[in-house]
Amino acid sequence: MNNIMNKLKGSPRRYGAFDDHAQEYVITTPHTPAPWINYLGNNGFYGLFSHTGGGYSFWQDAKLRRLTRYRYNNIPADSGGRYFYLKQGHTIWSPGYRPANTELDSFECRHGTGYSKINSRLGAIRSELLSFVPLDTRAEVHRLRLSNEGEQPQSMQLFSFVEWCLWNADEDASNFQRNLSVGEVTVDGSLLVHHSEYRERRDHYAFFSVNQAISGFDTDRDAFLGPQGTLACPDVVCRGQSRNSVADGWSPIASHQLDIELAPGESRDLIFVLGYIEVAAADKWADNPPSASRQSTSAAVPYLAPAHALAHRFADNDAVERHVNALKHYWQQQLQGFHVASPEPLLDRMVNIWNPYQNMVTFNLSRSASYFESGIGRGMGFRDSNQDLIGVVHLEPTRARQRILDLAATQKRDGSAYHQYQPLTKQGNSDIGGNFNDDPMWLVFAVSGYVRETGDLSILAAPVAFDDQPDGDAALFDHLSASFQHVLNKLGPHQLPLIGRADWNDCLNLNCFSDDPDQSFQITENRQGDVAESVMIAGQFVLFGREYQTLCEQTGRTQAAAAAADAIAGMVRAVETHGWDGDWFLRAYDALGRPVGSRSNQEGQIFIESQGFCVMADIGLHNGKARSALDAVADRLATAHGIVVQQPAYSRYYPEYGEISSYPPGYKENAGIFCHANPWIMIAETRLGRGTKAFDYYTRIAPAYREQNDQQLHRQEPYIYAQMIAGKDAKRHGEAKNSWLTGTASWNYYAVTQFILGIRPELDGLRIDPCIPASWAGFSVIRRFRDATYHIEISNPDGLEQGVRRICVDGQWREGNLIPVLSGEVQVKIIMQAL
Amino acid sequence: MNNIMNKLKGSPRRYGAFDDHAQEYVITTPHTPAPWINYLGNNGFYGLFSHTGGGYSFWQDAKLRRLTRYRYNNIPADSGGRYFYLKQGHTIWSPGYRPANTELDSFECRHGTGYSKINSRLGAIRSELLSFVPLDTRAEVHRLRLSNEGEQPQSMQLFSFVEWCLWNADEDASNFQRNLSVGEVTVDGSLLVHHSEYRERRDHYAFFSVNQAISGFDTDRDAFLGPQGTLACPDVVCRGQSRNSVADGWSPIASHQLDIELAPGESRDLIFVLGYIEVAAADKWADNPPSASRQSTSAAVPYLAPAHALAHRFADNDAVERHVNALKHYWQQQLQGFHVASPEPLLDRMVNIWNPYQNMVTFNLSRSASYFESGIGRGMGFRDSNQDLIGVVHLEPTRARQRILDLAATQKRDGSAYHQYQPLTKQGNSDIGGNFNDDPMWLVFAVSGYVRETGDLSILAAPVAFDDQPDGDAALFDHLSASFQHVLNKLGPHQLPLIGRADWNDCLNLNCFSDDPDQSFQITENRQGDVAESVMIAGQFVLFGREYQTLCEQTGRTQAAAAAADAIAGMVRAVETHGWDGDWFLRAYDALGRPVGSRSNQEGQIFIESQGFCVMADIGLHNGKARSALDAVADRLATAHGIVVQQPAYSRYYPEYGEISSYPPGYKENAGIFCHANPWIMIAETRLGRGTKAFDYYTRIAPAYREQNDQQLHRQEPYIYAQMIAGKDAKRHGEAKNSWLTGTASWNYYAVTQFILGIRPELDGLRIDPCIPASWAGFSVIRRFRDATYHIEISNPDGLEQGVRRICVDGQWREGNLIPVLSGEVQVKIIMQAL
């Protein structure tokens, strides 16, 4: 820590640094521009965890099963978390700085893969907090290690604090006339249990425990905080004595008191467990007669046995070490799936650690819960989750397979899909519905990616009923056909795909002519919808349609494959004929049939999406259109901080375009830098063989690169991607927003691994087709692929950007650039050559 | 102030006292058990205002047009408001105590009718803050008067602070991925304007101004608060210098800086205006070309003219005095509508000031926005608003008439009604829908009350289309018939009314057998609904049906009147036959046809609602059933803190009863004291002539009575009713919840004025039928009624509870107890006599 802090001295614009060896990001001050967070948990139990211990926990669904309360956009910011207070005489401090806010003698927070550590010191006391969700465990473990580094004995009181959420986070923040009357708790030794509504309709409860006898507790917020209470100085902490309060309505909390004496040199480990217990619905009454169910304190309550058992799994430090090591081992294994050593250590850092880590978080959470997503608005997105999957299929193929089947189950027979579904119920959200016409084809992308990675063609035969034909007899392949056909069934006047409510650009709402702020831009459709077309969907159809065609071929569906080829060719013609503006691809036709993203527009003349998708689909690759389009992107959309969505920004509201024109210029879809769409241009550049350019774009938004120079400007976490960076029309150009949960992660990973580094899984092997900066002398990749691990050495003696004519596999040279499917350790050597 | 504080010394359980002369409640400490609030505004522009200046403002609709941000159930509590900071050297304090929280040398908050005053002093500086919404004005005025009472000159910086809400309060608290990018402001001199989304779909903006040149401003929250900012010590305030920040996304605020010098004895008035401007949609672009619309600072921006004009209306203190006096005059006039002088000063205080005041607030806001209603959940309730109307029809007959027509417009042809509607749009909320089978008859109650008060039978012919027949030809009377018929069309196996989703007791959900916490108890119907019946609706049908019958008669609809009489007689028979349990009225039959509220039940044997409604409807009055039922209420349900809903409380969840059994015993519908239902028993007691008993019940829940002894136990505002007081099964028995917005207000007022004091408006005059404690020697009432003001003196020399055989009107004795409709000042004398 001291090393890193010393390095940072005199550079006030930095708040931390990477520790590549530990695979951690080290935040060296509590005073970051925003909460810099991490995610704990990987499969069901999740916690958001900021660098000062803020955040909250939930089981499966951030809306329906929120365990602890968190207040978004609060003053002070980032209020609420798993908090600790140490009281030594008149000094009160928090090991994580918040909430006591006492300045510390030293502080660092280390965010790692699925765990975080906050190390701090004040006076003689060193504190080390380790927080993680053990694998396959419905609990967070927080081990607080306190050490006396001084020469005098030290005595102190330690207070813990979490505030319970009354389960449904939306109701919890609005339905006070009910909520403030239902809170119930049980105290059983060191186990503080929140069981509001348990044994009514609920079969679950939560608990907060510590592995030692306590000297006091509180479960009533008012009693703990006092009448004027703030989290910075709760009344109980100030007086140094718990009130042993038992909550009865109002706001239940959990707070332990531990009185601690430390001899010089002594350390003490306190292991806190924040857990969630679900019993079989039929069993919830089994051990306790109804009339006693509301008893609030009890020496030994039978239904708490599972909670005691779960807490007991972490009764000692050996158990904690064992579990945290298992978690680290899991991640080591995961990250070995793709490992690069390139001339660019920052690239390596992204590809080897942080990008796949973020991919897994987006796969787990879709867009449901971050510091910008409140967890009550959106569940799992159809479009989102299909894309997220591309970034993790090589790490978690089994879970990816299940996710594909879950997503497909929300699709209807006509190919349309619920735009979102709740992770707890797996039911589509009917208040949003569907009719986002790009949605269906993303399923093709995900399935193709899964098959290419795993070779598991059997998934196509897996039975998945359509949402509107629950008893129907359908296989996954039928869903792909429905997706493909959905586009063809909805073609507009130019034979381009109708856009519906919106395509990937949610804010380009061409059928919503809204003059009422209470209308949702995205679900209001004032026009028939049979005119407005999307060139982006056209490109998407060609790109993913080819993957569909390949799947048809690979499963012997030759007739379907031929029909698909014809349809794709037709779409290419439509784009070349009606989707070309002269120097770049049009974006769309609006509901009146007028071009969008055209020189003929006053504003919004050129958009990123159609350039990206059409060139990724190789449209115009051989007639100069692709090159012209990408040159226009470079000329008109690229900035030092990434490529903006469109130009010129809309300076006023256009009812015919919708939400996109409602944002101030430079923000979000109105000419902000959407990091999600940038890799489309990177990939497109690789289709032209321009590796230097592709990589240049990569570095403009890649966190590790921005971390070096722009921490203060960027403001959000510099170890992961944000959805958006403010564009050049914005006053805050370069400032990031909406960090963590974004398709940016998987798309950048996909672009850099499969198109820049060029290691592409195919059904029959690994295609090796790097498209790199000419300056690179080479690079090496270790790639796990099915049953083999390929050690690939690529050298580039001639300073090329692209070119693999043959490869050497285990000492044997072969023509072409496909490494066959093998097993075991495989050595591959490649020398790039001009084609 | 000092007098009152002295009186309170040594009685720590009191936080304030009534000032009847000023018609104010005086809170003498900032440290009340909960925020004790007032409402500013009476017709469109509303503000919630706590005793320390917390709260928020909105235009018409607390969900859709929220002007300032407020965070419910926050830590610290009551965070957000129109805040002021004074910085004198190193001392920072707030005139309203919050948010600086510096202890003051003196403090009082006076809540009056539509205005509040916070008077405080620290050192030499006295501060008087007067806050109100002037009549017919879309703005709050906050006059801050600062006086130097010392002998030295005093210099200080004053900072104001409000935080803008991004209009839709629901979105504002959840949709951060959008909201944090859209904030826009304009600064024009002392006018700080929030215009996010203005000129897109919105035609409105808000502003915060002060009537003097400022020495600085801030509009960006981060700039004002600083990176670690709390409301208690914003960075700008601590450094004593604004940053002149211009918000660009994130969180726009408004803060002025004023540098103030006060000579000894000098006072300064600073007049802040928090206003809302709506322009015609067509005009929103008129004065400013689109491309310049997003300019954030400007010396003189044409579209701000209306804001300047509105602010300028309060440019000097004379204007403020004029407007606050007009507001006080309005309320004086209003409160003169009914004025009592009785042997009970606490009764007088309630009837003459606080109860009608609360009635007006509930009429204005229904259940939409209080410190327990977040403003995003419920709009105007159909059942609620019809009841609220009874409490204000004598004060605001014109607005009552409009409200009736608005409510009727949400009714469907079959008599059913949307349970709620949004006040801004007046559209029914389709996510809740209808099928609460008591809803329709409340319209009859409201209309009858309106006609009895005003004599305006013409309202019955007013055209009001049904919601599902928008082009249909219907008059209000058709709605009453539809309501009446709706009950008759939905009779169950015992010829009692089917309950539907629920009746008035929202939590008695007899057709919702729910085992899933994500189901709404109230809108989930798992059963057919053709079995479960409500005896309460039966009583309601008889009671209000007679009013319907009377309206038929008064409009010459003799056939309809006769049919109604038959139907009512049939319902009385059904209740007597199938709705009687032996000693009291049953509450209901459940979906399996089993009695609810019967001795045969293990828990929930007797309910308040059916006893109240059946006896109010005179069912069993002459055969002893009524008396038996009320004696059972006294025996089983009455407590020192009011009458509980039912007994014994449900100790477990009964799927067949729904939400009622999901509350812990003693809270809310599960045997809490619902103050709304208590007056039904009071009225019922008057039907038996038991005035002493009726009044006894009145005093148990009436705020002025509870204020005397139970402030600390009660915890909520002691000048207005709360919805619920914890029942005898609760640990916190006697503690109130859900203060302010409750039908409790109008029902208690109705009970005490029309049944205990016994002054009942009828079409042909005022019926005088007091039912009072035998101990009263008499009382007098001044009652405005149509074109007359009646000065009514009632003496009770024989210590009766009831009995008016003749009355003396302007010196002329007449038989009977009806004062005819007269005009001018009318003197009435009555001597109570045994009948």
XYZ file of N, CA, C and O in Angstrom, chain A residues 51-168:
472
model
N -16.167 1.334 -2.376
C -14.821 1.340 -1.780
C -14.834 1.804 -0.331
O -13.836 1.661 0.366
N -15.957 2.353 0.118
C -16.060 2.707 1.536
C -17.112 1.844 2.236
O -17.659 2.239 3.267
N -17.427 0.705 1.656
C -18.342 -0.234 2.313
C -19.804 0.027 2.060
O -20.670 -0.617 2.658
N -20.133 0.947 1.179
C -21.537 1.211 0.859
C -22.108 0.157 -0.070
O -21.376 -0.631 -0.669
N -23.438 0.164 -0.186
C -24.088 -0.747 -1.110
C -25.151 -1.587 -0.437
O -25.581 -1.281 0.678
N -25.561 -2.644 -1.112
C -26.643 -3.460 -0.587
C -26.574 -4.861 -1.152
O -25.792 -5.139 -2.058
N -27.427 -5.725 -0.609
C -27.409 -7.146 -0.950
C -28.791 -7.587 -1.405
O -29.804 -7.043 -0.939
N -28.837 -8.562 -2.282
C -30.132 -9.112 -2.679
C -29.977 -10.564 -3.096
O -28.874 -11.041 -3.365
N -31.095 -11.219 -3.115
C -31.134 -12.608 -3.559
C -31.822 -12.664 -4.916
O -33.003 -12.325 -5.026
N -31.077 -12.981 -5.930
C -31.573 -13.212 -7.287
C -32.125 -11.978 -7.984
O -31.865 -11.756 -9.157
N -32.930 -11.181 -7.290
C -33.704 -10.144 -7.973
C -33.627 -8.872 -7.130
O -34.123 -8.831 -6.005
N -33.012 -7.846 -7.699
C -32.757 -6.625 -6.918
C -34.032 -5.882 -6.577
O -34.057 -5.059 -5.669
N -35.107 -6.173 -7.283
C -36.386 -5.545 -6.953
C -37.163 -6.377 -5.935
O -37.602 -5.861 -4.919
N -37.321 -7.648 -6.215
C -38.271 -8.453 -5.445
C -37.685 -9.079 -4.177
O -38.444 -9.450 -3.283
N -36.365 -9.202 -4.103
C -35.757 -9.830 -2.916
C -34.554 -9.016 -2.455
O -33.448 -9.526 -2.328
N -34.824 -7.747 -2.162
C -33.764 -6.874 -1.665
C -33.602 -7.147 -0.176
O -34.566 -7.079 0.581
N -32.398 -7.430 0.248
C -32.186 -7.772 1.656
C -31.877 -6.555 2.519
O -32.360 -6.450 3.636
N -31.037 -5.671 2.019
C -30.694 -4.490 2.814
C -31.079 -3.239 2.047
O -31.162 -3.234 0.821
N -31.321 -2.195 2.798
C -31.857 -0.958 2.218
C -30.720 -0.078 1.707
O -29.657 -0.003 2.319
N -30.972 0.562 0.614
C -30.008 1.509 0.061
C -30.782 2.658 -0.546
O -31.821 2.452 -1.158
N -30.282 3.880 -0.368
C -30.968 5.058 -0.898
C -30.127 5.655 -2.009
O -29.020 6.139 -1.747
N -30.683 5.581 -3.194
C -29.949 6.094 -4.348
C -29.930 7.610 -4.357
O -30.858 8.255 -3.870
N -28.895 8.144 -4.969
C -28.786 9.596 -5.212
C -29.043 10.373 -3.931
O -29.747 11.381 -3.937
N -28.486 9.907 -2.862
C -28.772 10.496 -1.559
C -27.754 11.579 -1.213
O -26.723 11.724 -1.867
N -28.101 12.336 -0.215
C -27.174 13.267 0.419
C -27.034 12.817 1.881
O -28.030 12.836 2.600
N -25.854 12.448 2.347
C -24.623 12.302 1.581
C -24.702 11.121 0.622
O -25.503 10.208 0.818
N -23.870 11.189 -0.405
C -23.893 10.141 -1.422
C -23.527 8.796 -0.805
O -22.859 8.742 0.222
N -23.954 7.731 -1.469
C -23.583 6.363 -1.087
C -23.882 6.090 0.377
O -23.004 5.715 1.146
N -25.130 6.292 0.756
C -25.545 6.104 2.146
C -26.182 4.737 2.320
O -27.208 4.449 1.717
N -25.592 3.953 3.159
C -26.117 2.624 3.428
C -25.114 1.573 3.010
O -24.473 1.695 1.964
N -24.965 0.566 3.846
C -24.005 -0.483 3.517
C -23.890 -1.447 4.677
O -24.748 -1.481 5.551
N -22.836 -2.230 4.666
C -22.528 -3.056 5.846
C -21.454 -2.262 6.553
O -20.297 -2.250 6.120
N -21.905 -1.631 7.630
C -21.054 -0.621 8.251
C -20.521 -1.093 9.595
O -21.152 -1.893 10.291
N -19.362 -0.545 9.922
C -18.743 -0.829 11.217
C -18.255 0.465 11.848
O -17.820 1.379 11.134
N -18.362 0.500 13.161
C -17.863 1.645 13.928
C -16.939 1.121 15.023
O -17.265 0.145 15.696
N -15.851 1.794 15.193
C -14.973 1.517 16.334
C -14.982 2.732 17.238
O -14.766 3.867 16.767
N -15.241 2.493 18.489
C -15.206 3.595 19.461
C -14.064 3.341 20.439
O -14.044 2.333 21.147
N -13.124 4.259 20.422
C -12.002 4.196 21.359
C -12.000 5.514 22.109
O -11.617 6.549 21.549
N -12.464 5.476 23.332
C -12.602 6.735 24.070
C -13.562 7.646 23.332
O -14.688 7.248 23.023
N -13.120 8.847 23.023
C -14.003 9.769 22.326
C -13.863 9.671 20.808
O -14.548 10.378 20.081
N -12.964 8.819 20.368
C -12.747 8.709 18.923
C -13.651 7.626 18.334
O -13.695 6.509 18.847
N -14.361 7.996 17.310
C -15.215 7.039 16.601
C -14.762 7.012 15.151
O -14.661 8.059 14.517
N -14.455 5.845 14.662
C -14.031 5.759 13.269
C -14.551 4.496 12.623
O -14.971 3.559 13.302
N -14.596 4.517 11.321
C -15.041 3.349 10.574
C -13.871 2.775 9.801
O -13.161 3.520 9.115
N -13.680 1.487 9.885
C -12.607 0.843 9.115
C -12.705 1.144 7.617
O -11.699 1.217 6.937
N -13.911 1.354 7.116
C -14.082 1.671 5.700
C -14.242 3.159 5.445
O -14.719 3.534 4.386
N -13.877 3.961 6.406
C -14.015 5.423 6.385
C -15.476 5.825 6.580
O -15.811 6.515 7.537
N -16.361 5.406 5.658
C -17.777 5.643 5.875
C -18.296 4.657 6.889
O -17.825 3.542 6.933
N -19.332 4.942 7.625
C -20.030 6.219 7.655
C -19.497 7.209 8.682
O -19.938 8.340 8.687
N -18.529 6.818 9.512
C -18.101 7.754 10.559
C -17.389 8.960 9.948
O -17.433 10.053 10.500
N -16.717 8.728 8.797
C -16.046 9.813 8.079
C -14.866 10.402 8.842
O -14.430 11.513 8.526
N -14.374 9.691 9.821
C -13.166 10.157 10.502
C -11.965 9.911 9.590
O -11.790 8.806 9.061
N -11.171 10.953 9.389
C -10.007 10.783 8.520
C -9.045 9.771 9.147
O -8.811 9.780 10.352
N -8.506 8.922 8.300
C -7.711 7.793 8.778
C -6.235 8.042 8.532
O -5.854 8.842 7.668
N -5.393 7.343 9.281
C -3.949 7.459 9.046
C -3.552 6.747 7.765
O -2.581 7.126 7.118
N -4.264 5.697 7.446
C -4.038 5.089 6.133
C -5.324 4.434 5.672
O -6.187 4.064 6.476
N -5.454 4.319 4.367
C -6.667 3.741 3.782
C -6.321 3.149 2.438
O -5.634 3.764 1.628
N -6.793 1.950 2.202
C -6.858 1.467 0.825
C -8.009 0.482 0.710
O -8.338 -0.241 1.655
N -8.634 0.521 -0.452
C -9.638 -0.486 -0.774
C -9.145 -1.240 -1.980
O -8.786 -0.633 -2.993
N -9.152 -2.549 -1.869
C -8.725 -3.386 -2.990
C -9.921 -4.157 -3.516
O -10.474 -5.003 -2.829
N -10.323 -3.817 -4.733
C -11.396 -4.575 -5.360
C -10.784 -5.700 -6.180
O -9.996 -5.452 -7.094
N -11.142 -6.905 -5.840
C -10.679 -8.063 -6.600
C -11.844 -8.768 -7.259
O -12.958 -8.245 -7.323
N -11.584 -9.947 -7.734
C -12.599 -10.696 -8.467
C -13.570 -11.363 -7.490
O -13.311 -12.440 -6.974
N -14.663 -10.666 -7.228
C -15.690 -11.223 -6.352
C -15.434 -10.982 -4.876
O -16.175 -11.487 -4.030
N -14.403 -10.239 -4.559
C -14.155 -9.889 -3.163
C -13.596 -8.471 -3.112
O -13.111 -7.952 -4.124
N -13.677 -7.866 -1.949
C -13.062 -6.560 -1.729
C -12.403 -6.569 -0.365
O -12.845 -7.276 0.558
N -11.350 -5.780 -0.261
C -10.664 -5.646 1.020
C -10.492 -4.166 1.322
O -10.106 -3.407 0.438
N -10.806 -3.782 2.523
C -10.529 -2.408 2.927
C -9.554 -2.467 4.099
O -9.874 -3.030 5.156
N -8.403 -1.910 3.882
C -7.359 -1.899 4.920
C -7.167 -0.467 5.379
O -6.996 0.437 4.570
N -7.194 -0.277 6.669
C -7.046 1.084 7.171
C -6.360 1.062 8.527
O -6.206 0.004 9.162
N -5.931 2.201 8.942
C -5.281 2.298 10.236
C -5.598 3.646 10.841
O -5.660 4.663 10.150
N -5.844 3.627 12.148
C -5.956 4.881 12.884
C -5.248 4.673 14.214
O -5.597 3.768 14.978
N -4.242 5.472 14.445
C -3.462 5.307 15.662
C -2.842 3.924 15.677
O -2.257 3.484 14.680
N -3.009 3.244 16.774
C -2.356 1.947 16.922
C -3.142 0.811 16.283
O -2.645 -0.305 16.162
N -4.341 1.098 15.877
C -5.212 0.012 15.420
C -5.205 -0.103 13.895
O -5.507 0.854 13.186
N -4.835 -1.266 13.450
C -4.957 -1.575 12.028
C -6.218 -2.403 11.817
O -6.549 -3.286 12.598
N -6.942 -2.110 10.765
C -8.169 -2.841 10.454
C -8.065 -3.404 9.052
O -7.649 -2.704 8.120
N -8.449 -4.657 8.903
C -8.510 -5.256 7.568
C -9.875 -5.904 7.417
O -10.203 -6.840 8.142
N -10.627 -5.390 6.507
C -11.965 -5.932 6.260
C -11.931 -6.697 4.948
O -11.566 -6.137 3.913
N -12.296 -7.946 5.004
C -12.383 -8.776 3.797
C -13.852 -9.114 3.579
O -14.497 -9.654 4.480
N -14.382 -8.792 2.405
C -15.802 -9.011 2.139
C -15.965 -9.818 0.867
O -15.385 -9.489 -0.170
N -16.758 -10.873 0.946
C -16.986 -11.688 -0.245
C -18.220 -12.559 -0.051
O -18.714 -12.719 1.070
N -18.716 -13.068 -1.149
C -19.768 -14.082 -1.125
C -19.107 -15.393 -1.506
O -18.639 -15.535 -2.642
N -19.037 -16.323 -0.594
C -18.405 -17.606 -0.937
C -19.158 -18.294 -2.084
O -20.360 -18.068 -2.274
N -18.460 -19.127 -2.809
C -19.091 -19.839 -3.919
C -20.310 -20.614 -3.419
O -20.271 -21.220 -2.339
N -21.368 -20.565 -4.194
C -22.562 -21.372 -3.900
C -23.081 -21.155 -2.482
O -23.476 -22.105 -1.801
N -23.031 -19.942 -2.025
C -23.452 -19.623 -0.663
C -24.405 -18.438 -0.710
O -24.187 -17.488 -1.452
N -25.439 -18.516 0.087
C -26.421 -17.439 0.112
C -26.081 -16.457 1.236
O -26.914 -16.179 2.105
N -24.896 -15.985 1.233
C -24.471 -15.086 2.304
C -23.240 -14.320 1.882
O -22.442 -14.793 1.070
N -23.110 -13.144 2.452
C -21.857 -12.402 2.402
C -21.094 -12.682 3.681
O -21.675 -12.731 4.761
N -19.794 -12.821 3.544
C -18.927 -12.933 4.714
C -18.102 -11.661 4.801
O -17.543 -11.210 3.796
N -18.074 -11.081 5.977
C -17.244 -9.896 6.224
C -16.338 -10.218 7.405
O -16.810 -10.285 8.534
N -15.088 -10.424 7.085
C -14.145 -10.685 8.179
C -13.409 -9.399 8.514
O -12.736 -8.815 7.671
N -13.568 -8.990 9.751
C -12.899 -7.777 10.214
C -11.755 -8.197 11.126
O -11.996 -8.799 12.178
N -10.556 -7.884 10.686
C -9.376 -8.220 11.483
C -8.834 -6.941 12.106
O -8.460 -6.010 11.391
N -8.805 -6.916 13.427
C -8.320 -5.740 14.139
C -7.012 -6.083 14.820
O -6.923 -7.120 15.503
N -6.009 -5.240 14.626
C -4.683 -5.516 15.198
C -4.199 -4.300 15.965
O -4.366 -3.159 15.512
N -3.609 -4.585 17.069
C -2.996 -3.530 17.869
C -1.522 -3.448 17.496
O -0.723 -4.313 17.874
N -1.150 -2.437 16.768
C 0.243 -2.286 16.344
C 1.006 -1.359 17.283
O 2.151 -1.011 17.011
N 0.373 -0.951 18.336
C 1.039 -0.043 19.272
C 1.680 -0.804 20.424
O 1.755 -2.045 20.425
N 2.097 -0.074 21.381
C 2.806 -0.700 22.494
C 1.997 -0.680 23.775
O 2.464 -1.061 24.832
N 0.783 -0.180 23.680
C -0.103 -0.160 24.829
C -1.314 -1.049 24.542
O -1.692 -1.200 23.389
N -1.895 -1.601 25.572
C -3.170 -2.314 25.346
C -4.218 -1.324 24.821
O -4.178 -0.132 25.163
N -5.090 -1.831 24.019
C -6.138 -0.984 23.452
C -7.498 -1.618 23.738
O -7.673 -2.819 23.544
N -8.412 -0.805 24.194
C -9.769 -1.334 24.356
C -10.726 -0.490 23.533
O -10.523 0.713 23.341
N -11.725 -1.135 23.038
C -12.650 -0.433 22.137
C -13.982 -1.166 22.101
O -14.071 -2.347 22.458
N -14.983 -0.440 21.658
C -16.245 -1.082 21.326
C -16.394 -1.088 19.806
O -16.111 -0.083 19.151
N -16.840 -2.222 19.315
C -17.117 -2.345 17.891
C -18.626 -2.462 17.713
O -19.276 -3.257 18.405
N -19.170 -1.667 16.814
C -20.597 -1.757 16.476
C -20.732 -2.078 14.984
O -20.091 -1.431 14.157
N -21.566 -3.039 14.680
C -21.895 -3.305 13.277
C -23.232 -2.637 12.962
O -23.976 -2.237 13.865
N -23.534 -2.491 11.678
C -24.823 -1.900 11.299
C -25.219 -2.310 9.887
O -24.457 -2.111 8.940
N -26.375 -2.901 9.764
C -27.037 -2.985 8.449
C -28.499 -2.604 8.659
O -29.061 -2.792 9.742
N -29.090 -2.046 7.630
C -30.509 -1.684 7.688
C -31.252 -2.622 6.740
O -30.907 -2.723 5.560
N -32.276 -3.265 7.235
C -33.009 -4.223 6.407
C -33.938 -3.518 5.435
O -34.562 -2.506 5.763
N -34.034 -4.076 4.270
C -35.073 -3.658 3.326
C -36.255 -4.600 3.511
O -36.076 -5.794 3.745
N -37.454 -4.066 3.384
C -38.644 -4.899 3.586
C -38.965 -5.677 2.307
O -40.072 -5.615 1.773
N -37.955 -6.298 1.771
C -38.003 -7.295 0.701
C -38.224 -6.703 -0.683
O -37.362 -6.845 -1.538
N -39.342 -6.118 -0.954
C -39.570 -5.548 -2.292
C -39.060 -4.110 -2.271
O -39.625 -3.238 -1.621
